[in-house]
Short mmCIF file of C-alpha atoms and ligand atoms in Angstrom, two decimals:
data_model
loop_
_atom_site.label_atom_id
_atom_site.label_comp_id
_atom_site.label_asym_id
_atom_site.label_seq_id
_atom_site.Cartn_x
_atom_site.Cartn_y
_atom_site.Cartn_z
CA MET R 18 3.49 0.99 -17.32
CA ALA R 19 2.15 4.09 -15.53
CA ARG R 20 4.74 5.79 -13.34
CA ARG R 21 4.00 6.24 -9.66
CA LEU R 22 2.63 9.65 -8.74
CA GLY R 23 3.33 11.10 -5.29
CA ILE R 24 0.44 13.29 -4.18
CA LYS R 25 1.05 15.63 -1.24
CA TYR R 26 -1.94 17.45 0.18
CA TYR R 27 -2.23 20.28 2.68
CA VAL R 28 -5.55 20.72 4.43
CA GLU R 29 -6.63 24.10 5.81
CA PRO R 30 -9.56 24.52 8.23
CA ASP R 31 -11.58 26.96 6.10
CA SER R 32 -11.66 29.04 2.92
CA ALA R 33 -9.87 32.03 4.46
CA SER R 34 -6.89 29.94 5.56
CA LEU R 35 -7.00 28.10 2.23
CA ALA R 36 -6.51 31.45 0.46
CA ARG R 37 -3.65 32.36 2.81
CA ARG R 38 -1.93 29.01 2.23
CA ALA R 39 -2.35 29.49 -1.52
CA ALA R 40 -0.90 33.01 -1.41
CA GLN R 41 2.07 31.68 0.56
CA TYR R 42 2.55 28.85 -1.97
CA PHE R 43 2.50 31.24 -4.93
CA VAL R 44 5.18 33.40 -3.25
CA GLU R 45 7.34 30.41 -2.27
CA MET R 46 7.19 28.79 -5.71
CA ALA R 47 7.80 32.08 -7.51
CA GLY R 48 10.75 32.80 -5.22
CA GLU R 49 12.25 29.35 -5.85
CA ALA R 50 11.88 29.74 -9.62
CA VAL R 51 13.56 33.16 -9.58
CA ALA R 52 16.37 31.84 -7.37
CA ASP R 53 16.91 28.80 -9.64
CA ARG R 54 16.17 30.22 -13.09
CA GLY R 55 16.09 34.00 -12.77
CA ARG R 56 12.40 34.30 -13.47
CA ALA R 57 8.99 32.78 -12.66
CA ARG R 58 6.62 31.86 -15.48
CA ILE R 59 3.30 31.01 -13.89
CA ALA R 60 0.12 29.67 -15.51
CA ILE R 61 -3.01 30.44 -13.48
CA SER R 62 -6.54 29.12 -13.61
CA GLY R 63 -9.76 31.05 -13.27
CA GLY R 64 -12.92 30.21 -11.39
CA SER R 65 -13.85 31.42 -7.91
CA THR R 66 -11.32 29.64 -5.67
CA PRO R 67 -8.12 31.47 -6.67
CA LYS R 68 -9.77 34.92 -6.46
CA ALA R 69 -9.32 35.22 -2.68
CA ALA R 70 -5.66 34.21 -2.98
CA PHE R 71 -5.09 36.79 -5.74
CA SER R 72 -6.64 39.49 -3.52
CA LEU R 73 -4.27 38.55 -0.70
CA LEU R 74 -1.28 38.73 -3.07
CA ALA R 75 -2.41 42.21 -4.13
CA ASP R 76 -3.12 43.53 -0.63
CA PRO R 77 -0.32 45.84 0.65
CA GLY R 78 -1.57 45.13 4.21
CA GLN R 79 -0.73 41.43 3.81
CA PRO R 80 2.81 39.94 3.93
CA TRP R 81 2.79 38.42 0.43
CA ARG R 82 2.68 41.43 -1.91
CA GLU R 83 6.15 42.67 -0.94
CA ARG R 84 7.61 39.13 -1.08
CA MET R 85 6.45 38.35 -4.63
CA PRO R 86 9.23 38.97 -7.21
CA TRP R 87 6.86 40.91 -9.50
CA GLN R 88 9.60 42.22 -11.74
CA ARG R 89 10.75 38.65 -12.56
CA LEU R 90 7.25 37.27 -13.03
CA GLU R 91 5.47 36.37 -16.26
CA LEU R 92 1.79 35.52 -16.04
CA PHE R 93 -0.01 33.11 -18.35
CA TRP R 94 -3.44 31.50 -18.22
CA VAL R 95 -4.26 27.79 -18.04
CA ASP R 96 -7.57 28.40 -19.75
CA GLU R 97 -10.13 31.01 -20.69
CA ARG R 98 -13.77 31.19 -21.55
CA ALA R 99 -14.72 32.21 -25.10
CA VAL R 100 -15.81 35.68 -24.00
CA PRO R 101 -14.32 39.20 -24.21
CA PRO R 102 -11.89 40.30 -21.47
CA ASP R 103 -14.48 42.53 -19.80
CA HIS R 104 -17.16 39.82 -19.68
CA PRO R 105 -18.28 38.71 -16.16
CA ASP R 106 -17.23 35.12 -16.99
CA SER R 107 -13.73 36.09 -18.15
CA ASN R 108 -10.88 34.55 -16.16
CA TYR R 109 -8.77 37.51 -17.25
CA ARG R 110 -11.33 39.98 -15.89
CA MET R 111 -11.42 38.18 -12.53
CA THR R 112 -7.61 38.27 -12.36
CA ARG R 113 -7.45 41.92 -13.51
CA GLU R 114 -9.88 43.02 -10.79
CA ALA R 115 -8.42 40.87 -7.98
CA LEU R 116 -4.74 41.18 -8.84
CA LEU R 117 -3.48 42.92 -11.99
CA GLU R 118 -4.90 46.37 -11.21
CA HIS R 119 -3.11 46.38 -7.85
CA VAL R 120 0.39 45.04 -8.50
CA PRO R 121 3.44 46.30 -10.47
CA LEU R 122 3.24 44.02 -13.52
CA HIS R 123 3.91 45.55 -16.93
CA PRO R 124 1.72 44.65 -19.95
CA GLU R 125 4.54 42.62 -21.54
CA GLN R 126 4.58 40.40 -18.43
CA ILE R 127 0.91 39.49 -18.89
CA HIS R 128 0.03 36.92 -21.57
CA ARG R 129 -3.74 36.95 -21.95
CA MET R 130 -5.73 34.34 -23.88
CA GLU R 131 -7.87 36.28 -26.37
CA GLY R 132 -11.29 34.91 -25.47
CA GLU R 133 -12.96 37.50 -27.70
CA LEU R 134 -11.65 35.77 -30.84
CA ASP R 135 -12.90 32.63 -32.56
CA PRO R 136 -11.74 29.87 -30.13
CA GLU R 137 -9.63 28.06 -32.72
CA VAL R 138 -7.95 31.35 -33.68
CA ALA R 139 -7.41 32.24 -30.03
CA ALA R 140 -5.88 28.82 -29.36
CA ALA R 141 -3.53 29.08 -32.34
CA ARG R 142 -2.48 32.61 -31.36
CA TYR R 143 -1.81 31.57 -27.77
CA GLU R 144 0.22 28.59 -28.95
CA ALA R 145 2.30 31.00 -31.06
CA GLU R 146 2.67 33.26 -28.01
CA LEU R 147 3.99 30.32 -25.98
CA ARG R 148 6.40 29.28 -28.73
CA SER R 149 7.73 32.80 -28.92
CA SER R 150 7.84 33.51 -25.20
CA PHE R 151 9.54 30.20 -24.33
CA ARG R 152 11.63 30.21 -27.52
CA LEU R 153 10.50 26.64 -28.23
CA GLU R 154 12.11 24.35 -30.78
CA ASP R 155 9.76 22.25 -32.95
CA GLY R 156 8.14 19.54 -30.82
CA GLU R 157 9.32 21.15 -27.57
CA LEU R 158 6.85 21.77 -24.75
CA PRO R 159 6.95 24.93 -22.59
CA ARG R 160 7.93 24.25 -19.00
CA PHE R 161 6.02 26.55 -16.68
CA ASP R 162 7.66 27.10 -13.30
CA LEU R 163 4.27 26.88 -11.63
CA VAL R 164 0.85 25.75 -12.84
CA SER R 165 -2.12 26.57 -10.63
CA LEU R 166 -5.22 24.45 -11.23
CA GLY R 167 -8.72 24.21 -9.86
CA MET R 168 -11.15 21.31 -10.08
CA GLY R 169 -14.82 21.49 -10.87
CA PRO R 170 -17.50 19.37 -9.15
CA ASP R 171 -17.53 17.24 -12.32
CA GLY R 172 -13.83 16.45 -12.00
CA HIS R 173 -12.71 18.78 -14.78
CA THR R 174 -9.56 20.86 -14.53
CA ALA R 175 -8.36 23.66 -16.78
CA SER R 176 -10.97 23.40 -19.52
CA LEU R 177 -10.47 19.66 -19.81
CA PHE R 178 -14.07 18.60 -19.24
CA PRO R 179 -15.34 15.01 -19.03
CA HIS R 180 -15.85 13.28 -22.39
CA THR R 181 -14.62 16.25 -24.45
CA GLU R 182 -12.21 16.33 -27.40
CA ALA R 183 -9.43 18.18 -25.58
CA LEU R 184 -8.76 15.13 -23.39
CA HIS R 185 -7.27 13.44 -26.48
CA GLU R 186 -5.18 16.40 -27.71
CA ARG R 187 -1.55 15.66 -27.08
CA SER R 188 0.32 17.28 -29.96
CA ARG R 189 -0.83 20.87 -29.63
CA LEU R 190 0.12 23.20 -26.77
CA VAL R 191 -3.21 25.02 -26.69
CA THR R 192 -6.57 23.92 -28.03
CA ALA R 193 -10.15 25.10 -28.39
CA ASN R 194 -12.53 22.75 -26.62
CA HIS R 195 -16.28 22.54 -27.18
CA VAL R 196 -18.03 21.64 -23.93
CA PRO R 197 -21.46 20.26 -24.93
CA GLN R 198 -22.60 19.85 -21.32
CA MET R 199 -22.24 23.61 -20.92
CA ASN R 200 -23.01 24.48 -24.55
CA THR R 201 -19.90 26.60 -24.66
CA TRP R 202 -16.37 26.86 -26.06
CA ARG R 203 -13.19 27.19 -24.02
CA ILE R 204 -9.51 27.75 -24.78
CA THR R 205 -7.15 25.58 -22.74
CA LEU R 206 -3.58 24.45 -22.30
CA THR R 207 -3.37 20.80 -23.22
CA TRP R 208 -2.57 18.25 -20.55
CA PRO R 209 0.97 17.48 -21.82
CA VAL R 210 1.84 21.16 -21.28
CA ILE R 211 0.30 21.20 -17.81
CA ASN R 212 2.13 18.00 -16.85
CA ARG R 213 5.44 19.49 -18.00
CA GLY R 214 5.16 22.16 -15.27
CA ALA R 215 8.03 22.20 -12.78
CA SER R 216 5.50 22.55 -9.97
CA VAL R 217 1.81 21.78 -10.47
CA PHE R 218 -0.80 22.26 -7.78
CA PHE R 219 -4.54 22.12 -7.33
CA LEU R 220 -6.33 24.67 -5.19
CA ILE R 221 -9.68 23.16 -4.16
CA GLY R 222 -12.23 24.16 -1.56
CA GLY R 223 -15.73 23.14 -0.59
CA VAL R 224 -17.38 19.99 0.69
CA ASP R 225 -19.24 19.74 -2.64
CA LYS R 226 -15.95 18.54 -4.16
CA ALA R 227 -15.11 15.96 -1.49
CA GLN R 228 -16.63 12.97 -3.29
CA ILE R 229 -15.23 13.71 -6.72
CA LEU R 230 -11.82 14.58 -5.28
CA ASN R 231 -11.69 11.27 -3.44
CA GLU R 232 -12.54 9.45 -6.67
CA VAL R 233 -9.86 11.40 -8.55
CA ILE R 234 -7.17 10.73 -5.95
CA THR R 235 -7.93 7.27 -4.60
CA GLY R 236 -10.23 5.77 -7.25
CA PRO R 237 -9.35 3.67 -10.29
CA PRO R 238 -8.19 5.48 -13.45
CA GLU R 239 -11.17 6.88 -15.35
CA HIS R 240 -9.63 9.73 -17.33
CA GLU R 241 -12.68 10.34 -19.57
CA ARG R 242 -14.99 10.77 -16.57
CA LEU R 243 -12.39 12.29 -14.23
CA PRO R 244 -10.07 14.50 -16.31
CA SER R 245 -8.24 15.75 -13.19
CA GLN R 246 -6.67 12.28 -13.06
CA ILE R 247 -4.83 13.10 -16.29
CA ILE R 248 -2.74 15.62 -14.33
CA ARG R 249 0.40 13.64 -13.55
CA PRO R 250 3.32 16.08 -13.51
CA SER R 251 6.52 14.78 -15.14
CA SER R 252 8.22 15.61 -11.82
CA GLY R 253 6.23 12.73 -10.31
CA ILE R 254 4.86 15.06 -7.65
CA LEU R 255 1.43 16.66 -7.45
CA THR R 256 0.48 19.12 -4.72
CA LEU R 257 -3.05 19.77 -3.47
CA ILE R 258 -3.99 22.74 -1.32
CA LEU R 259 -7.40 21.98 0.14
CA ASP R 260 -9.85 23.06 2.77
CA LYS R 261 -11.33 20.61 5.26
CA GLY R 262 -14.54 20.29 3.28
CA ALA R 263 -12.85 19.27 0.05
CA ALA R 264 -10.50 16.87 1.90
CA ALA R 265 -13.28 15.29 3.96
CA LEU R 266 -13.09 11.86 2.26
CA LEU R 267 -9.32 11.67 1.71
CA PRO R 268 -7.10 9.59 4.01
CA PRO R 269 -6.46 11.51 7.26
CA THR R 270 -3.57 13.97 7.51
CA ASP R 271 -0.86 14.22 10.17
CA GLU R 272 -1.01 16.75 13.02
CA GLN R 273 0.36 19.45 10.71
CA GLY R 274 -2.52 18.92 8.27
CA CYS R 275 -0.31 17.20 5.67
CA GLY R 276 -1.29 14.03 3.83
CA CYS R 277 0.38 11.85 1.21
CA TYR R 278 -1.02 9.41 -1.32
CA GLU R 279 0.75 7.35 -4.00
CA ARG R 280 -1.09 6.20 -7.11
CA GLU R 281 -0.15 4.32 -10.26
CA GLY R 282 -2.63 5.16 -13.03
C1 6PG N 4 -12.24 27.92 -15.20
C2 6PG N 4 -11.12 27.25 -14.48
C3 6PG N 4 -11.63 25.91 -14.04
C4 6PG N 4 -11.72 26.03 -12.56
C5 6PG N 4 -12.63 24.98 -11.99
C6 6PG N 4 -12.84 25.21 -10.49
O1 6PG N 4 -12.01 28.54 -16.24
O2 6PG N 4 -13.35 27.87 -14.64
O3 6PG N 4 -9.94 27.25 -15.05
O4 6PG N 4 -10.85 24.81 -14.39
O5 6PG N 4 -10.41 25.91 -12.00
O6 6PG N 4 -13.87 25.08 -12.66
O7 6PG N 4 -13.49 26.46 -10.39
P1 6PG N 4 -13.87 27.05 -8.93
O8 6PG N 4 -12.58 27.47 -8.33
O9 6PG N 4 -14.77 28.20 -9.25
O10 6PG N 4 -14.54 25.93 -8.18
#
């Protein structure tokens, strides 16, 4: 019997305010984790949407840089492309340019997926890194304090693409995933790890995602076609930070731009 999932979504008028809301959410969640557990272990996604939020977090002229508990932060990746770290497609490179070069994080606080290696080797090495960093017992899953996700126009999240092998991987923490529709390999956290996150949120912008987002949120379960539906945090709560375009087909929000939706499967 699928457990109920409470989905809370915040809708911002445009991409600039979406980035500001995301920066604020990163700071709030990191601050809560540090207050509760003494540190904040955050897994971030790549793609274009988070880049503006990372730039705001790095900008000394904005209010968020000084509020982020950098010294208590540990940064991980949700997924990576099978490319070297200086490749234009690298999620690490995007994050380095937008964030890492501008903030006081030490190398030991940054846990990069080694996209330059054979994907299976990179996945195994990252799994070992997680086991070591979280001091995991056999069979134990890491519990990230915050997992930041995006969603592609095909309904994928992380590197869990429609009709790919990784959707069925539930024993490993990290896996290599061949994506035939893109003729490429990815390295990705598996969905059980993502769902274990204390706080899991999607950051999605653009009217081109409105239809697929509505299907993911309000449509019947179709996990093979809509992998973002597999994201059902064990906390029972999923947060979406959206712009008006992406939220265009969701049920209307209240005057504060907040909406709620409950789903079973
Ligand atoms: C990646 C991301 C991926 C991303 C979505 C949305 O490696 O590309 O992890 O899951 O979040 O593709 O990307 P955009 O933010 O560019 O739309």
